[in-house]
Amino acid sequence: MANILCIGAGYVGGPTMAVIAQKCPEHRVVVVDISAARIAAWQSDQLPIYEPGLKEVVLSCRDRNLFFSTEVDRHIAEADIIFVSVNTPTKSFGQGAGKAADLQYWEKTARQILQNSRTPKIVVEKSTLPVRTAEALERILHSNSRGLQFDVVSNPEFLAEGTAIRDLEDPDRVLLGARDTPSGQRALQALVDIYAHWVPRDRIITTNLWSSELSKLVANAFLAQRISSINSISALCEKTEGDIQEIARAIGRDSRIGPRFLNASVGFGGSCFKKDILNLVYLCEHYGLPEVAHYWEQAVKMNEYQQARFVSNILFSMFNTVAGKRVALFGAAFKANTSDTRESPALNVCRALLEENAEVVMTDPHALENTRSDLGADARRVVFEADPYIAAAGAHALAILTEWTLYSELDYEIIYESMVKPGFIFDGRNILDHRRLFQIGFNVYPIGKPPLIHF
Ligand code: NAD
Ligand code: UGA
């Protein structure tokens, strides 16, 4: 039996540890956090995050071998293996502001581990970190005078929100990196043994520490770049009557390109893509590689352009003014099946429309609470409405910003009847039946396809 601890009970720490606890009933898994509210939510029926299948997994092992607690120090002392899954946001101050990772929570955790340890420990980097962070971590941990052994293993997480449980239960791969020393390799093997409870051995990849740390940033950069690539072509389609979905289908059939992650959209959101690319850009600059930095930065710039372009399209097609017009935004989460609104394009579109003095109404099945808190002072100028039919009533325009299935299943005839005419619909996710909407009477503006306009 091992005592496994995870520091950080967020979108990664909670689901990851719940799955480990479920798959490894002989181990004791504790998840700690400094946020008492978050821990209380994990202990309740109302989990702090919405994730399909999560509740079932948590309920299957909570209080059996899965525990949530705020007693960080005590559980550090008891643990054999400590996963660190605290947040690593973009630095907002000092050197590297706006690009580099802010490692203050990370370093605090390292020092706290050192302070409270009386036995050797394996410390696992679960958070996404700049390459070579493990070196700093080792230096902090080995600054102890007690002769304690700490082994650092890098184990980045590749789950996507909305499919976290599926991704954890059936991952494409698990990545583990460690030092090529006898104790480093023993630590690595301890982690392999945990994952081997349910992950086929050939999907557990082991590398050196730096490859593992860097692979995580590179995976996110490649994924985000793919979305920026298809979005850049969507702009060209709108000028040339190409159809981005037809193009995605045509190029995706090339087995070297593949069909996934080719959905043109209002842009990518989420807490990680932008942060991780900017971190990569910062690292390249730091290591004297400005051309490489510039290359990757374009993926973020293209994403900003795509969101700005979406707002400009709304403005220009609605006769260059939305001032005083009700605009209903369908979807606030950064993608479907999550309540997470971090870096959601919906929030950027909302803020841009507020600047144009539009009356913005936001609807979402799970994310309105997070939206309200993320918008801060701007929230006072927004109407939040859970029912999409009520949100649309009296609106001049609708914009689809999250690909919730529910939005493709609404009765758009009823919605059209309740709106101000001419009625506009901007499908930022290309999930609606555009021809049908046009027949109903809407002026339809998809992404990367010719608009359908009534004259
Ligand atoms: P999160 O903000 O949801 O959770 C982090 C938690 O850590 C918070 O609850 C915070 O209170 C807690 N915390 C911070 N400092 C602490 C301390 N000293 N002691 C105890 N708890 C502390 O973040 P997240 O989305 O779970 O992301 C965590 C890491 O995983 C990040 O590095 C992120 O890049 C990476 N990641 C995230 C995802 C994702 O889908 N969200 C996927 C893969 C990797
Ligand atoms: C992403 C990665 O997919 C995960 O592997 C990674 O672990 C995670 O980041 C992380 O490090 O945090 P996530 O951000 O949860 O996961 O969700 P994605 O499915 O990647 O979607 C990201 C954004 O891209 C969403 O806004 C989504 O709507 C958008 N997207 C995705 C598109 O616009 N088009 C697509 O074809 C795919």
Coordinates of C-alpha atoms and ligand atoms in Angstrom, one line a residue, residues 6-16 32-36 38-39 42 49 51 69-70 72 76 84-89 103-110 112 126-129 155-162 164 216-217 220 270-273 275-276 334 340 342, ligand 1:
C6 CA -2.0 15.3 -4.6
I7 CA -1.4 19.0 -3.8
G8 CA -4.0 21.0 -5.8
A9 CA -7.6 19.9 -6.1
G10 CA -8.4 21.5 -9.4
Y11 CA -9.4 20.4 -12.9
V12 CA -6.4 18.1 -13.0
G13 CA -5.8 17.0 -9.4
G14 CA -9.4 16.1 -8.6
P15 CA -10.3 13.9 -11.6
T16 CA -6.8 12.4 -12.0
V32 CA -5.3 18.6 -0.6
D33 CA -5.8 22.2 -1.4
I34 CA -5.5 25.6 0.3
S35 CA -9.0 26.5 -0.8
A36 CA -11.3 25.2 1.9
R38 CA -12.9 23.7 -3.1
I39 CA -12.2 20.9 -0.6
W42 CA -15.2 17.8 -3.4
I49 CA -16.2 21.2 -11.5
E51 CA -17.1 16.9 -15.9
S69 CA -8.5 17.6 3.0
T70 CA -7.1 21.1 3.7
V72 CA -1.5 20.0 3.6
I76 CA 2.8 15.7 3.2
V84 CA 1.9 18.4 -7.4
S85 CA -0.9 19.8 -9.5
V86 CA -1.1 23.4 -8.5
N87 CA -1.8 26.2 -11.0
T88 CA 1.0 27.6 -13.1
P89 CA -0.5 30.7 -14.7
L103 CA 6.0 29.5 -10.6
Q104 CA 5.3 31.1 -7.1
Y105 CA 2.6 28.5 -6.1
W106 CA 4.9 25.7 -7.4
E107 CA 7.9 26.9 -5.4
K108 CA 5.9 27.4 -2.3
T109 CA 4.7 23.9 -2.6
A110 CA 8.2 22.6 -3.0
Q112 CA 6.3 23.1 2.0
K126 CA 1.8 17.0 -12.7
S127 CA 1.4 20.7 -13.4
T128 CA 2.6 21.9 -16.8
L129 CA 6.0 23.5 -16.3
N155 CA 4.3 13.1 -15.4
P156 CA 2.5 15.8 -17.4
E157 CA -1.3 15.5 -17.9
F158 CA -2.9 15.3 -21.3
L159 CA -6.6 15.2 -20.4
A160 CA -8.9 17.6 -22.1
E161 CA -11.8 19.1 -20.2
G162 CA -15.2 17.7 -21.0
A164 CA -11.4 14.1 -18.7
K216 CA 3.8 18.7 -22.7
L217 CA 4.4 22.2 -23.9
N220 CA -0.3 21.8 -26.6
G270 CA -9.2 27.2 -22.1
S271 CA -6.6 27.8 -19.4
C272 CA -3.7 26.1 -21.1
F273 CA -3.2 26.6 -24.8
K275 CA -0.5 30.0 -21.4
D276 CA 1.6 27.1 -22.6
F334 CA -14.6 27.6 -23.6
D340 CA -14.8 26.2 -17.2
R342 CA -11.0 30.4 -18.4
Ligands
NAD1 P1 -6.7 24.7 -11.0 O1 -6.5 26.2 -10.8 O2 -8.1 24.2 -11.3 O3 -6.2 24.0 -9.7 C1 -5.1 24.2 -9.0 C2 -5.4 24.1 -7.5 O4 -4.2 24.3 -6.8 C3 -6.3 25.2 -7.0 O5 -7.5 24.7 -6.4 C4 -5.4 26.0 -5.9 O6 -6.2 26.4 -4.8 C5 -4.5 24.9 -5.6 N1 -3.2 25.4 -5.0 C6 -2.4 26.4 -5.4 N2 -1.4 26.5 -4.5 C7 -1.5 25.6 -3.6 C8 -0.7 25.2 -2.4 N3 0.4 25.9 -2.1 N4 -1.2 24.2 -1.7 C9 -2.3 23.5 -2.0 N5 -3.1 23.9 -3.1 C10 -2.7 24.9 -3.8 O7 -5.7 24.3 -12.1 P2 -5.8 23.1 -13.1 O8 -6.6 23.4 -14.3 O9 -6.1 21.8 -12.3 O10 -4.3 23.0 -13.6 C11 -3.2 22.6 -12.8 C12 -2.0 22.3 -13.6 O11 -2.3 21.3 -14.6 C13 -1.6 23.5 -14.5 O12 -0.2 23.6 -14.5 C14 -2.2 23.3 -15.8 O13 -1.4 23.9 -16.9 C15 -2.0 21.8 -15.9 N6 -3.0 21.1 -16.8 C16 -4.3 21.5 -16.8 C17 -5.3 20.8 -17.6 C18 -6.7 21.2 -17.6 O14 -7.5 20.6 -18.4 N7 -7.2 22.1 -16.8 C19 -4.9 19.7 -18.4 C20 -3.5 19.4 -18.3 C21 -2.6 20.1 -17.5

